[in-house]
XYZ file of C-alpha atoms in Angstrom:
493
model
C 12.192 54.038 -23.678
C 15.447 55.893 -22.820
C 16.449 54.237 -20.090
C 16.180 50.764 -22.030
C 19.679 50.389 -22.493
C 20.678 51.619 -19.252
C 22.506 48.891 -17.497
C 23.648 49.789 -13.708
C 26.979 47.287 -14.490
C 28.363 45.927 -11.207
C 27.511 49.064 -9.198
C 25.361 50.521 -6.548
C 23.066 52.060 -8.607
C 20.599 54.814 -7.182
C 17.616 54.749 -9.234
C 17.987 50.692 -10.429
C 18.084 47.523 -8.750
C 18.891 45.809 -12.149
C 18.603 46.577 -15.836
C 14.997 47.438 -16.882
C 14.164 47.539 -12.546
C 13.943 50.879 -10.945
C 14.135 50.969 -7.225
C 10.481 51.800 -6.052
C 11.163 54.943 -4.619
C 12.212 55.682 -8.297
C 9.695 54.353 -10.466
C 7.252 57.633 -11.443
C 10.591 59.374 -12.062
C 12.032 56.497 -14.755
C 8.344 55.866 -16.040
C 8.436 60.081 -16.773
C 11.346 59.925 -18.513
C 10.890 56.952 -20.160
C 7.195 58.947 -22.008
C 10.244 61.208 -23.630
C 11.544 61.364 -26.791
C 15.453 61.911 -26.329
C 15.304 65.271 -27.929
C 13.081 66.461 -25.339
C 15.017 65.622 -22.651
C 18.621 66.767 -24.208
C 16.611 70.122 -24.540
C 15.265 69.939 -21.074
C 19.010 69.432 -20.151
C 19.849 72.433 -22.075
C 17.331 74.687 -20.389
C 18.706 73.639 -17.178
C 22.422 74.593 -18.183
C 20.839 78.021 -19.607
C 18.693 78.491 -16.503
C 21.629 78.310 -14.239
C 23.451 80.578 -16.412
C 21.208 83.364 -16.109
C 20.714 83.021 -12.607
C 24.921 83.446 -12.251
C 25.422 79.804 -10.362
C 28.704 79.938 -11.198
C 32.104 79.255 -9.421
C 35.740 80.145 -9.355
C 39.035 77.986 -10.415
C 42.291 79.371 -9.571
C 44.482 77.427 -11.462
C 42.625 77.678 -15.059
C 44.547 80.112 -17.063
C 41.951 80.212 -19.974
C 39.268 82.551 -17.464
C 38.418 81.717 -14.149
C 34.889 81.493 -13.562
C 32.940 78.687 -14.835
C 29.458 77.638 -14.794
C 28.956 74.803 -12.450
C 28.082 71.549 -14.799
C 24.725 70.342 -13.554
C 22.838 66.783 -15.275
C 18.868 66.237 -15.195
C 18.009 62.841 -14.028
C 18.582 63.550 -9.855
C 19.626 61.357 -7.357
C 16.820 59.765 -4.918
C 17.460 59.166 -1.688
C 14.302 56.694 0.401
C 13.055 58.311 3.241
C 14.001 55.670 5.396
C 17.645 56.323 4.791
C 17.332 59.862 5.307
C 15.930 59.517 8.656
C 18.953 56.960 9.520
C 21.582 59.218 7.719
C 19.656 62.517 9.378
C 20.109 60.725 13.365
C 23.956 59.894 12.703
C 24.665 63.450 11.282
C 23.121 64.582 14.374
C 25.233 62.321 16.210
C 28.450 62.835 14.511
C 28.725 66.682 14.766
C 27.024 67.056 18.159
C 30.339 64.963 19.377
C 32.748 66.670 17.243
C 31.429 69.788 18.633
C 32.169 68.950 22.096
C 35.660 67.789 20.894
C 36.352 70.893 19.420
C 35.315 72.838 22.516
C 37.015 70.578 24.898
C 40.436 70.491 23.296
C 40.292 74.734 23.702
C 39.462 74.784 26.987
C 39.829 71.535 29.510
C 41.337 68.736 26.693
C 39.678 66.113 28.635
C 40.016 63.315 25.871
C 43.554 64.353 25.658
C 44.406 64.201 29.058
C 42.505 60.195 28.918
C 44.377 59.618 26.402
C 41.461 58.919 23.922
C 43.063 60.920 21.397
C 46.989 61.364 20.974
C 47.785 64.731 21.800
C 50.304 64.654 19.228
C 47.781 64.541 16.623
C 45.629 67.698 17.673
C 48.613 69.791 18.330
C 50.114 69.112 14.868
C 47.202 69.877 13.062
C 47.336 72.641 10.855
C 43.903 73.995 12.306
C 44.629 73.562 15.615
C 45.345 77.647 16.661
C 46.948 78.358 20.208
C 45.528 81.697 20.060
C 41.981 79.722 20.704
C 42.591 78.516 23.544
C 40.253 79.347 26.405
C 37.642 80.287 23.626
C 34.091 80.006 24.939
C 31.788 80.503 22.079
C 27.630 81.572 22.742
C 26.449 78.809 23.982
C 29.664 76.324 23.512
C 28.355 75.975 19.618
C 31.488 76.115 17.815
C 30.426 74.116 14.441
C 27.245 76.154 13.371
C 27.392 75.302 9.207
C 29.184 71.875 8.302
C 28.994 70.087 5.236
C 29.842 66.600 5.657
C 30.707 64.303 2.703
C 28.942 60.670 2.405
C 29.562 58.248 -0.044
C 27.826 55.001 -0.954
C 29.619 51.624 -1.417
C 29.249 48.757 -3.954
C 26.882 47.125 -1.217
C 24.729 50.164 -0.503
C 26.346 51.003 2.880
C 26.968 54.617 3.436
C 30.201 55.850 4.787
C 31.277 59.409 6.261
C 34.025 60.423 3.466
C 35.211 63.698 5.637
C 33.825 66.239 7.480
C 34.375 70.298 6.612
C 34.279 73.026 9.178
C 35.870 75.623 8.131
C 34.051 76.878 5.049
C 31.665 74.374 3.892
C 30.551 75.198 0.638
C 27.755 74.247 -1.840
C 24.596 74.762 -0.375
C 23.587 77.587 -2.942
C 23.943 74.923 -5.562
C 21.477 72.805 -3.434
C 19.198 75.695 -3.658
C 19.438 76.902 -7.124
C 19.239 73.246 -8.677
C 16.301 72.403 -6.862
C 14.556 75.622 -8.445
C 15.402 74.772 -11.763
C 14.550 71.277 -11.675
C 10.763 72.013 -10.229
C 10.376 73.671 -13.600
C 11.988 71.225 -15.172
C 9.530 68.020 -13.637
C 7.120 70.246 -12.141
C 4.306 67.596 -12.603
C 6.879 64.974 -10.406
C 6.757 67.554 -7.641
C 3.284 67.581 -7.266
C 2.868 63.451 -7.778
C 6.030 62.533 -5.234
C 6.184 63.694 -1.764
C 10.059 65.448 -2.413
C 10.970 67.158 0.717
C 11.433 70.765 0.592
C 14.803 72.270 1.230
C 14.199 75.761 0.338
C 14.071 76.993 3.734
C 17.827 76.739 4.636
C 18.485 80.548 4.259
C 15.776 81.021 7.100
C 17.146 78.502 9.279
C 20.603 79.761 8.639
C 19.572 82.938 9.748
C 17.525 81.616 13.255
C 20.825 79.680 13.394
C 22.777 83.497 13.324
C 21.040 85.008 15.520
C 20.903 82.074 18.173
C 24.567 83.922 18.769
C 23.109 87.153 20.335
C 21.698 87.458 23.162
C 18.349 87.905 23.992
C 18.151 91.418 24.871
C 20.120 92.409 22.472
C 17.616 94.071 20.004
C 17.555 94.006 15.822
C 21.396 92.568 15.855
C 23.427 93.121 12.840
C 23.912 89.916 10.700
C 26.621 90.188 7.960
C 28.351 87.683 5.475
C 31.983 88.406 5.410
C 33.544 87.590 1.989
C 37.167 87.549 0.859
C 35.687 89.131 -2.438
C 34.641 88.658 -5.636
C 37.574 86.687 -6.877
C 36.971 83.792 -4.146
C 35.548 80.611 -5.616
C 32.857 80.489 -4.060
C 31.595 84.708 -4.434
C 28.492 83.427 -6.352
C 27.070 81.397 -2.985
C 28.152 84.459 -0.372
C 26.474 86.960 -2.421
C 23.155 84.644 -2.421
C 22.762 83.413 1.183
C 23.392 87.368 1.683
C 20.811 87.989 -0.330
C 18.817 85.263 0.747
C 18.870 86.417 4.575
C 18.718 89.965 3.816
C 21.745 90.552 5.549
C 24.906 92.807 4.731
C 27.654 91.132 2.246
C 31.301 92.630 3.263
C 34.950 92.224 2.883
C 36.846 92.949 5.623
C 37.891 96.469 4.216
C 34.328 97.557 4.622
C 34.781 96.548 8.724
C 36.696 98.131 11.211
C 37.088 97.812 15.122
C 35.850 100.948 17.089
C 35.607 101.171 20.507
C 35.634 97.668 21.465
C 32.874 96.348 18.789
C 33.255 95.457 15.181
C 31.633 97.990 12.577
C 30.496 98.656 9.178
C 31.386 101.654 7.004
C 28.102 102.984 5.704
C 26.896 106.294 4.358
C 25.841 107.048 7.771
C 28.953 106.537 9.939
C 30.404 103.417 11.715
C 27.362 100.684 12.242
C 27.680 97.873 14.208
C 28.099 94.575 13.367
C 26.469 91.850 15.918
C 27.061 88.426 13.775
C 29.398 87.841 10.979
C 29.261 84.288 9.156
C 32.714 84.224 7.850
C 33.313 82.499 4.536
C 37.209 83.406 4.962
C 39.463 81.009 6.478
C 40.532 81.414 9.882
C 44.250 82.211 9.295
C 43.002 85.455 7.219
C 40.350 87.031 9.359
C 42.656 89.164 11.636
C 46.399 90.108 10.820
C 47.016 91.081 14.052
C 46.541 87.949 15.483
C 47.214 85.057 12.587
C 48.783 85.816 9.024
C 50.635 89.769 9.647
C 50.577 89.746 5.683
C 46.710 89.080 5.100
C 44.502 91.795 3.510
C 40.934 90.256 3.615
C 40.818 90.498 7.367
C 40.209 92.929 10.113
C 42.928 93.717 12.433
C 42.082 93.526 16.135
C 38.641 91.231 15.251
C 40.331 88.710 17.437
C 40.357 90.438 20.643
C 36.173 91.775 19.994
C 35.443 87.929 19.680
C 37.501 86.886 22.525
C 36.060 89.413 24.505
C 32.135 87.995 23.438
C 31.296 91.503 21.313
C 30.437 89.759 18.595
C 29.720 86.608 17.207
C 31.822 84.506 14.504
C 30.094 81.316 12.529
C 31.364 79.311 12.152
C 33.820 79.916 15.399
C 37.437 80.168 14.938
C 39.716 77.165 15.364
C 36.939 74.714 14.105
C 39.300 73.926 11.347
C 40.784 70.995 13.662
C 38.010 69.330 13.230
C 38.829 69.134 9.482
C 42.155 67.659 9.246
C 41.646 63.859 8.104
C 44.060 62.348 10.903
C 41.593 63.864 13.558
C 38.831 62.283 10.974
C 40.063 59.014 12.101
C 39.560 59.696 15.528
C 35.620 60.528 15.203
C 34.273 57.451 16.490
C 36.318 57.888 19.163
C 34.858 60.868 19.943
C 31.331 59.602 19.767
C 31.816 57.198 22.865
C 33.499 59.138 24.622
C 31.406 62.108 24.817
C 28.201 60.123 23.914
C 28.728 56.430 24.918
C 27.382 55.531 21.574
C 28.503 53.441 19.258
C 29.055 55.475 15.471
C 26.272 55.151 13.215
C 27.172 56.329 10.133
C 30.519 54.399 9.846
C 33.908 56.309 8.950
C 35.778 55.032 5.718
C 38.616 51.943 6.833
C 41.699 54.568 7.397
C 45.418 53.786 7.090
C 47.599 56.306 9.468
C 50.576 57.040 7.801
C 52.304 58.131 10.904
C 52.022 54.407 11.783
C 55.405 52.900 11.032
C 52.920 49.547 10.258
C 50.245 50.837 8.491
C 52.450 53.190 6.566
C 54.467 50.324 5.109
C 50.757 48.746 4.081
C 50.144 52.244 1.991
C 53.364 52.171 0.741
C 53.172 48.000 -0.427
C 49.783 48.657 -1.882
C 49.311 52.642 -3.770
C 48.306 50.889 -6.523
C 45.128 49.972 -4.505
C 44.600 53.045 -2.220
C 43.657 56.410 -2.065
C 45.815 58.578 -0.531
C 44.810 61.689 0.812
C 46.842 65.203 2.183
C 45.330 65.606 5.758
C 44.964 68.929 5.151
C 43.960 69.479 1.662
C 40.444 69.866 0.297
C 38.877 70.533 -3.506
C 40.409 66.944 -4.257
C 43.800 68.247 -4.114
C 46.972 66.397 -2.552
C 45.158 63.136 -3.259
C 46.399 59.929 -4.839
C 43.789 57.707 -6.570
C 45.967 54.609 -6.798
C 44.142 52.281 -9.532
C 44.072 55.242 -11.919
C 47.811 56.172 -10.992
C 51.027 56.446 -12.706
C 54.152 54.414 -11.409
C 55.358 58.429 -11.595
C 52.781 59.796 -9.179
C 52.876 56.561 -6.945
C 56.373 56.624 -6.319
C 55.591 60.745 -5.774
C 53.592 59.877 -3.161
C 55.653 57.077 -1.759
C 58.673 59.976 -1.049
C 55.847 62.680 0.295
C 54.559 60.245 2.738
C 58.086 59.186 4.153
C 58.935 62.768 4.611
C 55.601 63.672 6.308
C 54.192 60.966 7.692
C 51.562 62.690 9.410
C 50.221 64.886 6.524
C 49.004 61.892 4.916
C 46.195 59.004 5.233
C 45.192 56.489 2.882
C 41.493 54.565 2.710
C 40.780 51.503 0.225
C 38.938 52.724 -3.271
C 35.799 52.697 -2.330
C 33.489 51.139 -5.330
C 31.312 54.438 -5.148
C 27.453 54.435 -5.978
C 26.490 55.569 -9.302
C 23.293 57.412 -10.982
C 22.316 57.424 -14.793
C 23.683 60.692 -15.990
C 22.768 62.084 -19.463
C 26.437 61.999 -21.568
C 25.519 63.312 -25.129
C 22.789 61.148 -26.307
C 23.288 58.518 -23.640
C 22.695 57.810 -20.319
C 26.045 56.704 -18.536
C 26.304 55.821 -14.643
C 28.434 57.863 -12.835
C 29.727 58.039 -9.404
C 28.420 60.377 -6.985
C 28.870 61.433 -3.341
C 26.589 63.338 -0.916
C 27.319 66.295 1.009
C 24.151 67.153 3.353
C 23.996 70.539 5.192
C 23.706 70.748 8.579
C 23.312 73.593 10.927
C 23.664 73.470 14.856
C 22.228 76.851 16.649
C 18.993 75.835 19.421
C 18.877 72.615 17.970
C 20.527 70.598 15.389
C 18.944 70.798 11.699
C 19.532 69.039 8.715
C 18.541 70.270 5.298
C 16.792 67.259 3.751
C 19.189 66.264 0.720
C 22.323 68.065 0.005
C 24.342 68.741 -2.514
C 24.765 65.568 -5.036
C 28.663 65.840 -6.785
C 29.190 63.510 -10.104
C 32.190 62.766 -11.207
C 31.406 63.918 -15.197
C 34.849 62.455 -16.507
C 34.079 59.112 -17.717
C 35.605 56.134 -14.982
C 36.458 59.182 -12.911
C 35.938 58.773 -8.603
C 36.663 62.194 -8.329
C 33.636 64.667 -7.914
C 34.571 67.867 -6.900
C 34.183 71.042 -9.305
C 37.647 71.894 -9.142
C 38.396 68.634 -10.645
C 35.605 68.545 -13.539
C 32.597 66.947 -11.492
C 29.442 68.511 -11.384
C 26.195 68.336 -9.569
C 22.274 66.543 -9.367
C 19.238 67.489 -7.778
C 18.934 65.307 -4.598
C 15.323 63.716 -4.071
C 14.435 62.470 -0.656
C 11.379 60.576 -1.317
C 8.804 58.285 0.455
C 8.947 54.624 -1.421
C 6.865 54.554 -4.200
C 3.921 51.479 -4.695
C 5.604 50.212 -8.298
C 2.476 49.420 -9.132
C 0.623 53.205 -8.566
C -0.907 54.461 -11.714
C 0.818 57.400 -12.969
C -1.448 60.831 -12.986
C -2.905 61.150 -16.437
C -0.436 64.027 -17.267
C 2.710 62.176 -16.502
C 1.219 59.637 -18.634
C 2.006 60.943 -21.766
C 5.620 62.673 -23.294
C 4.308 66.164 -22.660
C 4.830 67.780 -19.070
């Protein structure tokens, strides 16, 4: 029995209520693996890690000087989510970025909340994503966050909190994908016993999402993928949802402005180019009007989207919306726009621009996390218990000096899942970042992308940082007592 002497420790564990006693929802899953030898599974794992391999899942670190692209770590056992948390975590996502859409498009255009005073102004106008050349933007159909990927993270006591929210260029969801096809060969006798739900038709409903920019009389719109290039870290996922949509990957050098529109250079002439989901961040995508010195843009792309020629998703100056002072401000938004009360709570958040709160960080690093406001990748971030008197006092200096670039949040006892170390099943902490697209309506793909932090102790899950990534289940509860199908029975699959 390999999970025998798995004990779940003093955690929120998401397959085990206690040692020995796997959460219903769980049960066929720990009863399969439990019918294998440890061998078998170790070579399952192994598959897996081969499987992604050849398939290229890969991604891109810029600061590794021993070769840059590395094969994104992936573990076996997934994480399983109850359907009845899904459905509650699936009506506050809706929530959350329907009202942080109408933020973003009121602080372009009327600033409403900012003239109420809901929000200081001060802290949208300093934020680095905040762009002045936006304002007055009105984007098809006021959609301005069309592809978010919005971070969740489970407590000691099983509540779920909203970690941060990402706008710009959310990333991962090709990882969602390509785990989730090598994991029904892995257990493909679990996928026809539990009812998983599917999420293998985000690339269609990314593309509906597309082409809910255009309008209807336009007919057989150009979609196209613009990519900063092969050397980005995330090539591997633009390449696939290209290829997954059938639509045109580019760098900018491939586009060009021509009377008016945006086209592509093709072997037969200038094309143009209706849609472009942009996975290049908004200061790079037209020199003319943001960074003079960028090279991955196209000059003059600006003035076509201003002037509604063509579509941009997700839309330019969405990276407000990102910066984790504004984060602080979400529920906020939600009754003001919504008269609703948050559902999915935010993390407790310090504001180090607070001359009170900031002296509370500055007392207590040893028992914070401190976070850039701006950063992402789990860079610019303190995690005080595992910190050096070195780094705390580091931190101390950076937040007097900035104040505002900075927020801190309590260390959050994060939720863990069984993860195969070697020849032993450790629990490590994970997060959850579900996908979630807003064209006609608002969708969200059934699971996301699981990140576990691999270092052992570690909090921190992202890539960049060592973590790697589970299959996520969303599952009806299982009867504990159901009688497993004869073939799951045994220690063959």
């Amino acid at each position: 029995m390999l999970f025998d002497a798995y004990d779940p420790g003093d955690f929120f564990d998401e397959l085990f209520l206690s040692q020995g006693q796997p959460r219903p929802e769980a049960e066929l899953l720990v009863r399969r693996v439990n019918a294998m030898s440890l061998v078998e599974l170790q070579q399952r794992q192994k598959a897996v890690q081969n499987a992604l391999f050849k398939l290229g899942v890969t991604f891109n670190v810029y600061s590794d000087n021993q070769g840059t692209e590395r094969i994104f770590p992936f573990d076996v056992i997934p994480r399983i989510v109850p359907r009845h948390d899904w459905e509650w975590i699936e009506k506050g996502l809706k929530q959350r970025i329907y009202a942080i859409n109408c933020f973003i498009h009121d602080v372009y255009n009327d600033q409403k909340i900012l003239n109420d005073g809901v929000i200081p102004r001060h802290v949208v106008e300093s934020a680095p994503g905040f762009l002045e050349p936006c304002m007055g933007l009105n984007p098809p159909n006021n959609i301005w966050c069309h592809i978010t990927g919005t971070d969740l993270v489970r407590d000691k006591e099983g509540t779920w909190y909203v970690l941060e929210d990402n706008m710009r260029c959310p990333s991962g969801i090709s990882y969602v994908l390509e785990n989730r096809r090598v994991m029904k060969n892995t257990f493909p006798h679990l996928f026809a016993a539990m009812d998983i739900a599917a999420v293998d038709d985000y690339a269609s409903q990314l593309l509906e999402t597309l082409l809910n920019l255009v309008p209807e009389t336009l007919i057989n719109p150009r979609v196209a993928v613009l990519s900063p290039g092969m050397y980005n870290s995330a090539y591997f996922e633009h390449s696939f949802l290209a290829q997954q949509m059938g639509v045109e990957l580019v760098e900018g050098r491939d586009l060009v402005v021509s009377d008016g529109y945006l086209k592509m250079r093709t072997t037969k002439g200038l094309e143009r180019v209706d849609v472009v989901y942009r996975r290049i961040d908004d200061d790079f995508i037209d020199p003319l009007a943001f960074r003079p010195d960028s090279l991955l843009g196209v000059p003059g792309l600006m003035e076509v989207y201003r002037s509604g020629r063509v579509a941009l998703a997700n839309a330019l100056g969405t990276g407000v919306a990102d910066d984790k002072l504004v984060y602080a401000y979400v529920p906020q938004m939600i009754r003001y726009y919504l008269d609703e009360d948050q559902l999915i709570p935010n993390v407790p958040t310090y504001l180090c621009e607070d001359a009170t709160q900031q002296a509370h960080v500055l007392d207590n690093l040893d028992q914070l996390v401190v976070k850039a406001t701006n950063a992402s990748g789990g860079y610019g971030m303190l995690v005080g218990p595992h910190s050096t008197e070195e780094q705390r006092a580091e931190f101390g200096d950076c937040i007097r000096a900035n104040p505002r670039g900075y927020i801190a949040q309590p260390t959050l006892c994060l939720s863990r899942v069984p993860t195969l170390i070697e020849d032993t099943f450790e629990g490590c902490h994970v997060d959850l970042r579900p996908y979630i697209l807003y064209g006609q309506d608002i969708y969200v793909n059934p699971g996301g992308l699981t990140r576990v932090a691999l270092k052992r102790g570690s909090l921190v899950v992202n890539s960049s940082q060592g973590g790697g990534s589970k299959d996520t289940w969303v599952v009806k509860s299982v009867d504990p007592n159901a009688k497993l199908p004869i073939h799951l029975e045994g220690g063959g699959v």
